[in-house]
């Protein structure tokens, strides 16, 4: 049963998609002088890069200049809970670059975020707490951090059906490469909302905040063409976490 | 990742298929978006459906393996019993948990044996401070190795020294002092043996064999209630706290039990449910007052007026227990009206005794000698056919042939009570007159009735009068010596139940061969302290001189010499001293050597020359007991002394050995100590110290106490480690009741039930003290006297509180985090408003003595005209200037300098001038403090 | 509904405000990295700002079946835990007093013993709070990952430390603000009702270590338990803020304060020092009847007739206060 809220949201998404397809130029901060990002459509192009993954891991590496940026529209999840205040659509798109190098897929994301929510969290010390005079302190309890992620199915689609955008489903488990401005990169798995869990592994990722924008790079495995990818961005200033975020529709990897 | 199999006795949870508030549709990517759609709202309680799993978390959960996370936290390798030695009077037994060789936590042992099924038991016993002591063990304040100061005293500049170097320095200085200046220039200060007697005795034995001076503490801390030695001839005797449950009327008078008797307060509130009424008398509405049936916000320092006013009502309305009064008090004793002195046998016949007294026998219309007085041949107070008069005046023929009018103490008391009519008392105390009347009637009729008494009234200059007036109430109503009754005072853990064994261990050659000194007097005389007041037209110096000349109070060093060495252990002398600032700039400067033995760097240690690291409470062998209960239990070593610390016992043993070594090295001839006719051969001191090798280890010392005391016959340190044990008996020479199985201990049953004489001159609870000074000062009977006048508008109130035991825990982070992190002064909103002060402001507290700068908290429950700082704050923490004792100075009361009056004689910690501190006034203003 | 439900009754007329329960819990469970600001058990003076600050006024809970919004408390609302540099003053000769950092502006017990004035007379009491292990927990409903669950065998509500992602909807949802965020680990934590102890037959640390002996622990559905008798038979124990709708399983015997000046002997309901309105605010309208009943029992006892209910509240020993059954579920643990 579609409530009024559902209807509004569906319309918003339709508009968003339509808007993306018909997007006018929107200037974005660029990592390096390059062509204006063009709308991605539903396909994400990749470029072969002569640089190494190590070099490409640096968000402002010159090697990214040769990789065209694709603008992906972001949708805002609607307030999911009675207690959620609605949030403005402040981050409307993310610019994506994909480069294949040395059997890796390097992902470069850029998006505008006026506030950097990335305070350092004390790392857990290596010494035994009992003999340590000081235990590490929580510096704040109410803040959330900027983050970004890319999600894709763990295995090829069955019957051409892609998994639910809601963190996959039982038939279509997903992997999520998640970067958090305070906690770093972590690899996650899920098969539906509420089942997301860290695998315990990290992966190479870097981030750079400059002039009101984030640039984040991730080193992904060599993902096959045709694989659907979805992107997500969290804005800490808007109390984003969990399903309270910005997300894209499924985009097919070229 | 571990998983848990959950075996359940019933079936597996059913899958629920009801729609929840979050119901998601799945769509393909071909659609606009595969996204979450909020589902229907529900007004039923949310039984959630499975979202991705098939469980309802209200009913079951399939991933419970993670629960091991918290299970692993509550694990340990070893648990050891120990306790704390802080002078809290708690004497609580704790379990200390060790994991991976580290002490991680403690929890109350909760295994005190039950006294009876009717009485609530003593478990758990312990407070929040004990519950986090472990943090001290590894804290930055923990002393780890010997230190010798390199900067000025108090500067905090040290160099690490070896034990050998530190002990040699001390030994050489102590011996130098003996031979060059006299053994009485070496001074030793340690408090409260009961909290850790072995640790105390290590030092006292050294002082003993060195001929040094042992200082008092119970009177100096103003915890001694002088009214008890005066009225009862005892140090302090109170019922054990379980006996509170037997009371039907409990008066919390100057005692904030919720804060200062944390392990025992429950007995009072449980007594209330069992039918007692609780009256709380306190100038501030404090944590104990909230659970009272009647709360009285009394004007500070007027408690004796209230007591006298109540005594008057008891008398006027015939609410006294007359047979008890006649038998157990000196109220029927005859006083010669002209001289105001007791009628004595020496008055009636030549060669008669000075310590035989008389009553008027109404049956025979003639005086009759009272049995049981100090001079009486009869060792009982039972009247043998005599019915003493309480009222009336009579004539007797004196030895010199003249007739004299005599009357009873009762009559004198009655006329003195005329000065306390109800309206005047109500006006003085600020309490409603009709409630004072009700209170008096309830005290007279609700039995048994007890007063629980504390520092709130005892820390005043006229504490002796106030004590005596309160004791009068429970004596007039026949409540002393009965379960559930009495005047019960617990400030300070001074009572050593196994007294006999303790004294033998502490002073092996006997107390008559030991120099003892009242610390109040010592601190006053050897410093620039000066009390400007006059007492009956004379300065206190006159009284001190007379007292010392008469041999009433000792004064060491004798002959006007000054003290040279000062050894402190188990105490924080400088931080806690009245007139701390005055002492710091006079006495402290004049000392040649100051040694502190401690487990943490407190203020005294910070201001010492040599600091020796003592093991903490969880790294030693010792015993612990208290007035508050009738058990004894043990310290234990959760770990061996950490870092380079040693137990106090071992430190003094090492020092004794070092002294002997130095004496041998220097070829010292024995020192002739004339006062005791004692030839002191210091080359043998180490051997003497161990009792010629019979008491070498801490455990042997503990066993010595246990085996040499009636209270602990059959007990050993080892068998006590299993569980606290109740004392098996009491030494009749020391104590005034037996240990009775199934019955909580209350004192004075020997007197009330067995009719043994009270330990006083008259053999009775003695309210009339006819010492010449008392007569001159009009204090022969209890009375109300106003606090000593001071200029400045606000009383400076420094009570004991919940967040520290004196200065211990004052610097403890876990405790500070539950307060405001630093020293605070409390003030009533009206007083704050008048001074333009707001909550959390920095303020300067000052008077003519000194000042301190700290922060303010507005407290509506405070009494206007008074500010409160809970006591014990370390000088080095939080204060921008000064400390809590910067505003005080030593005041000595003349009445507390007397001696050689029957039962009133100097005896260490039993009688001597008290270090009162509440008759002080200050002003408070905003302070400017740079961040 | 779980098969059984652990409950706790706290008699506020025995509380000393000593915070031994707070320290017992803290030293056992929340003395780790990232938990220094947490006091799963706290004791706050009432009336007062509470811990975290104003927790009773900022939201959460249920209303008409809907979860109510609430902001998340900040670290200052909990109180930033102060640290001290002892070394510089005690060992390094630097002479500056040892000071708390950061500069104290708030804390878990900031307004201890302050209370309020009724006319010119002060009143206050201590309110002890733990997680209420509710029957209708808002936190459980709020978690999108269903990482909060109620144990079927005993009703204890737990927050899965592995599956929690630190979203903190639960913190917002809890009307008692009894869930705390550990930013170091990125997970939320809360009172666990000492299940590791209960499983071994030991009562909760906050209860076991309370010198006031004011806590009663047992299964609410066990008719022989003290908690059952106090809540359902004598009906003298009430939950806090029942209108929040979470059905707490922690109950309070409401507090008395002594009468106002000159009122000794009057009923506590006539012109009381502690206004009834304040107790109604905390416990609901039912509190009036409870106070009437308690006062009657106290009068009877103080006039010489024993009160059965008060004899139970005396709680003479551990057996009277705690009825911990054999572990309700045999847990086979495989610890890695």
Short mmCIF file of C-alpha atoms in Angstrom, two decimals, chain B residues 92-359:
data_model
loop_
_atom_site.label_atom_id
_atom_site.label_comp_id
_atom_site.label_asym_id
_atom_site.label_seq_id
_atom_site.Cartn_x
_atom_site.Cartn_y
_atom_site.Cartn_z
CA UNK B 92 34.87 -3.20 55.84
CA UNK B 93 36.12 -6.46 54.44
CA UNK B 94 36.63 -6.55 50.69
CA UNK B 95 37.58 -9.00 47.97
CA UNK B 96 40.31 -7.84 45.62
CA UNK B 97 40.39 -9.38 42.15
CA UNK B 98 43.60 -10.02 40.27
CA UNK B 99 43.79 -10.82 36.59
CA UNK B 100 46.98 -11.33 34.62
CA UNK B 101 49.00 -10.21 37.61
CA UNK B 102 47.14 -6.92 37.89
CA UNK B 103 44.60 -5.86 40.50
CA UNK B 104 41.53 -5.00 38.49
CA UNK B 105 38.64 -4.49 40.86
CA UNK B 106 37.24 -4.95 44.32
CA UNK B 107 33.87 -5.90 45.76
CA UNK B 108 32.62 -6.10 49.33
CA UNK B 109 33.23 -9.51 50.83
CA UNK B 110 29.74 -9.46 52.38
CA UNK B 111 30.43 -12.34 54.76
CA UNK B 112 30.22 -10.89 58.23
CA UNK B 113 28.51 -13.54 60.34
CA UNK B 114 24.99 -12.75 61.44
CA UNK B 115 24.36 -11.68 65.01
CA UNK B 116 20.72 -12.73 65.09
CA UNK B 117 17.88 -13.40 62.70
CA UNK B 118 15.97 -10.39 63.93
CA UNK B 119 18.75 -7.91 63.35
CA UNK B 120 19.57 -6.94 59.78
CA UNK B 121 22.97 -8.31 58.94
CA UNK B 122 26.10 -6.29 58.23
CA UNK B 123 26.31 -7.15 54.55
CA UNK B 124 27.37 -5.66 52.20
CA UNK B 125 29.78 -3.50 54.10
CA UNK B 126 31.70 -0.90 52.15
CA UNK B 127 31.31 2.33 50.27
CA UNK B 128 32.03 3.87 46.91
CA UNK B 129 35.51 4.91 48.00
CA UNK B 130 36.55 1.41 48.92
CA UNK B 131 34.95 0.32 45.68
CA UNK B 132 37.58 2.11 43.62
CA UNK B 133 40.70 1.98 45.78
CA UNK B 134 42.37 -0.19 43.16
CA UNK B 135 42.76 2.88 40.99
CA UNK B 136 45.15 4.31 43.58
CA UNK B 137 47.41 1.28 43.35
CA UNK B 138 48.64 2.17 39.87
CA UNK B 139 47.92 5.90 39.86
CA UNK B 140 50.44 8.71 39.34
CA UNK B 141 50.07 9.61 43.01
CA UNK B 142 51.30 6.17 44.02
CA UNK B 143 54.75 6.35 45.59
CA UNK B 144 57.00 3.83 43.95
CA UNK B 145 60.48 4.34 45.40
CA UNK B 146 62.23 6.37 48.09
CA UNK B 147 62.54 10.07 47.33
CA UNK B 148 64.77 12.76 48.78
CA UNK B 149 63.83 16.32 48.19
CA UNK B 150 66.06 18.51 46.04
CA UNK B 151 64.02 21.71 46.02
CA UNK B 152 62.24 23.57 48.82
CA UNK B 153 59.77 21.77 51.02
CA UNK B 154 56.52 21.45 49.12
CA UNK B 155 58.07 22.31 45.78
CA UNK B 156 57.77 18.80 44.45
CA UNK B 157 61.36 18.39 43.31
CA UNK B 158 62.87 15.05 44.19
CA UNK B 159 65.61 12.65 43.43
CA UNK B 160 65.14 8.96 43.59
CA UNK B 161 67.21 7.34 46.33
CA UNK B 162 67.97 3.79 47.28
CA UNK B 163 66.42 2.41 50.41
CA UNK B 164 69.86 2.20 51.91
CA UNK B 165 70.63 5.85 51.36
CA UNK B 166 67.24 7.03 52.61
CA UNK B 167 67.28 4.85 55.71
CA UNK B 168 70.85 5.81 56.52
CA UNK B 169 70.01 9.49 56.31
CA UNK B 170 67.08 9.05 58.67
CA UNK B 171 68.92 6.78 61.11
CA UNK B 172 71.86 9.12 61.41
CA UNK B 173 69.65 12.11 62.04
CA UNK B 174 67.51 10.36 64.62
CA UNK B 175 70.57 9.24 66.54
CA UNK B 176 72.18 12.67 66.29
CA UNK B 177 69.08 14.16 67.82
CA UNK B 178 69.09 11.73 70.72
CA UNK B 179 72.67 12.40 71.66
CA UNK B 180 72.81 16.11 70.89
CA UNK B 181 69.38 17.37 71.76
CA UNK B 182 67.55 14.65 73.63
CA UNK B 183 65.38 11.72 72.64
CA UNK B 184 62.25 13.81 73.06
CA UNK B 185 63.18 15.85 70.00
CA UNK B 186 62.31 12.89 67.78
CA UNK B 187 58.57 13.00 67.22
CA UNK B 188 56.36 10.29 65.78
CA UNK B 189 52.86 10.79 64.40
CA UNK B 190 50.55 8.03 63.29
CA UNK B 191 46.85 7.71 63.84
CA UNK B 192 44.16 5.20 64.69
CA UNK B 193 45.83 1.87 65.44
CA UNK B 194 42.52 0.05 65.02
CA UNK B 195 42.53 0.48 61.27
CA UNK B 196 45.88 -1.29 60.90
CA UNK B 197 47.54 -1.99 64.25
CA UNK B 198 50.54 -3.87 62.90
CA UNK B 199 51.40 -0.93 60.68
CA UNK B 200 50.99 1.42 63.62
CA UNK B 201 53.09 -0.71 65.94
CA UNK B 202 56.01 -0.90 63.57
CA UNK B 203 56.57 2.78 64.17
CA UNK B 204 55.53 2.94 67.79
CA UNK B 205 58.00 0.22 68.70
CA UNK B 206 60.72 2.25 67.07
CA UNK B 207 59.67 5.39 68.89
CA UNK B 208 59.57 3.38 72.08
CA UNK B 209 63.12 2.09 71.83
CA UNK B 210 64.42 5.42 70.63
CA UNK B 211 62.81 7.29 73.49
CA UNK B 212 60.92 9.40 71.01
CA UNK B 213 57.60 11.12 71.51
CA UNK B 214 54.36 9.51 70.33
CA UNK B 215 51.80 12.13 69.40
CA UNK B 216 48.06 11.83 69.92
CA UNK B 217 45.47 12.08 67.16
CA UNK B 218 41.96 11.44 68.45
CA UNK B 219 41.91 14.65 70.45
CA UNK B 220 43.88 16.63 67.86
CA UNK B 221 41.36 15.72 65.16
CA UNK B 222 38.65 16.84 67.57
CA UNK B 223 37.02 13.47 67.25
CA UNK B 224 37.40 12.72 70.94
CA UNK B 225 34.16 13.75 72.64
CA UNK B 226 35.54 15.17 75.90
CA UNK B 227 32.17 14.70 77.55
CA UNK B 228 32.75 10.96 77.59
CA UNK B 229 35.96 10.88 79.60
CA UNK B 230 34.50 13.57 81.85
CA UNK B 231 31.12 11.94 82.41
CA UNK B 232 31.92 8.29 81.99
CA UNK B 233 35.67 7.97 82.48
CA UNK B 234 36.08 6.28 79.11
CA UNK B 235 37.67 7.26 75.80
CA UNK B 236 34.54 6.70 73.71
CA UNK B 237 32.10 3.87 74.03
CA UNK B 238 29.33 3.41 71.59
CA UNK B 239 27.04 0.58 70.69
CA UNK B 240 27.86 -1.35 67.57
CA UNK B 241 25.72 -0.06 64.74
CA UNK B 242 23.47 -3.10 64.49
CA UNK B 243 22.12 -1.95 67.85
CA UNK B 244 20.57 1.07 66.13
CA UNK B 245 17.92 -1.33 64.89
CA UNK B 246 16.84 -1.86 68.51
CA UNK B 247 16.08 1.81 69.07
CA UNK B 248 12.64 3.35 68.96
CA UNK B 249 13.89 6.91 68.91
CA UNK B 250 17.02 7.90 67.06
CA UNK B 251 18.34 11.43 67.24
CA UNK B 252 20.92 12.22 64.56
CA UNK B 253 22.62 15.08 66.28
CA UNK B 254 25.52 16.60 64.40
CA UNK B 255 25.94 13.33 62.55
CA UNK B 256 25.29 13.00 58.85
CA UNK B 257 25.18 9.22 58.78
CA UNK B 258 24.23 8.95 55.11
CA UNK B 259 27.54 10.57 54.27
CA UNK B 260 29.80 9.57 57.16
CA UNK B 261 28.46 6.20 58.26
CA UNK B 262 27.80 4.81 54.84
CA UNK B 263 28.12 1.12 55.68
CA UNK B 264 25.95 1.49 58.78
CA UNK B 265 23.32 4.09 57.96
CA UNK B 266 20.96 1.38 56.78
CA UNK B 267 20.47 0.21 60.37
CA UNK B 268 18.86 3.54 61.22
CA UNK B 269 16.53 3.64 58.24
CA UNK B 270 15.64 -0.01 58.78
CA UNK B 271 14.95 0.80 62.43
CA UNK B 272 12.47 3.36 61.18
CA UNK B 273 10.55 0.69 59.27
CA UNK B 274 10.72 -1.37 62.43
CA UNK B 275 8.98 1.39 64.39
CA UNK B 276 11.60 3.94 65.35
CA UNK B 277 11.23 7.66 64.80
CA UNK B 278 14.18 9.56 63.47
CA UNK B 279 14.98 13.13 64.40
CA UNK B 280 17.71 14.90 62.41
CA UNK B 281 19.24 18.02 63.90
CA UNK B 282 21.51 19.91 61.54
CA UNK B 283 21.96 23.48 60.34
CA UNK B 284 21.90 22.24 56.75
CA UNK B 285 19.29 20.00 55.17
CA UNK B 286 21.70 17.19 54.41
CA UNK B 287 21.53 13.69 53.00
CA UNK B 288 20.53 12.13 56.32
CA UNK B 289 17.83 14.67 57.04
CA UNK B 290 15.80 13.63 54.03
CA UNK B 291 14.84 10.34 55.70
CA UNK B 292 13.92 11.79 59.09
CA UNK B 293 10.49 12.05 60.67
CA UNK B 294 11.47 15.40 62.14
CA UNK B 295 14.09 17.73 60.72
CA UNK B 296 15.37 20.65 62.72
CA UNK B 297 17.45 23.33 61.06
CA UNK B 298 19.19 24.40 64.24
CA UNK B 299 21.29 27.52 64.53
CA UNK B 300 24.94 26.48 64.45
CA UNK B 301 26.61 26.09 67.84
CA UNK B 302 23.40 26.16 69.89
CA UNK B 303 23.01 22.44 70.43
CA UNK B 304 23.84 22.56 74.12
CA UNK B 305 21.07 25.11 74.62
CA UNK B 306 18.61 22.73 73.03
CA UNK B 307 19.84 19.86 75.19
CA UNK B 308 19.56 21.90 78.36
CA UNK B 309 16.10 23.08 77.39
CA UNK B 310 15.01 19.51 76.82
CA UNK B 311 16.55 18.45 80.13
CA UNK B 312 14.45 21.09 81.82
CA UNK B 313 11.27 19.73 80.27
CA UNK B 314 12.20 16.17 81.25
CA UNK B 315 12.64 17.33 84.79
CA UNK B 316 9.60 19.60 84.94
CA UNK B 317 7.28 17.01 83.43
CA UNK B 318 8.57 14.08 85.48
CA UNK B 319 9.82 12.19 82.49
CA UNK B 320 13.00 10.98 84.19
CA UNK B 321 13.77 7.41 85.12
CA UNK B 322 14.16 8.21 88.79
CA UNK B 323 15.49 4.86 90.09
CA UNK B 324 18.05 4.84 87.30
CA UNK B 325 19.08 8.40 88.01
CA UNK B 326 19.50 7.65 91.70
CA UNK B 327 21.62 4.57 91.07
CA UNK B 328 23.60 5.34 87.95
CA UNK B 329 24.31 9.08 88.09
CA UNK B 330 25.88 11.53 90.52
CA UNK B 331 22.67 13.55 90.71
CA UNK B 332 21.93 12.48 94.28
CA UNK B 333 25.44 13.30 95.49
CA UNK B 334 25.79 16.04 98.02
CA UNK B 335 27.58 19.30 97.30
CA UNK B 336 28.58 21.83 99.89
CA UNK B 337 26.62 24.91 98.93
CA UNK B 338 29.23 27.35 100.16
CA UNK B 339 32.22 25.87 98.35
CA UNK B 340 30.28 24.26 95.51
CA UNK B 341 32.45 21.21 95.99
CA UNK B 342 31.27 17.66 96.58
CA UNK B 343 30.89 16.72 100.19
CA UNK B 344 33.81 14.43 100.86
CA UNK B 345 34.74 12.14 103.68
CA UNK B 346 37.69 14.43 104.30
CA UNK B 347 35.20 17.20 104.99
CA UNK B 348 33.39 15.16 107.58
CA UNK B 349 36.28 13.67 109.50
CA UNK B 350 39.98 14.18 109.88
CA UNK B 351 41.99 11.83 107.78
CA UNK B 352 38.94 11.10 105.69
CA UNK B 353 39.32 10.28 102.02
CA UNK B 354 39.06 12.76 99.25
CA UNK B 355 37.40 10.28 96.97
CA UNK B 356 34.54 9.07 99.13
CA UNK B 357 31.27 10.91 98.57
CA UNK B 358 27.83 11.14 100.12
CA UNK B 359 24.16 11.16 99.45
#
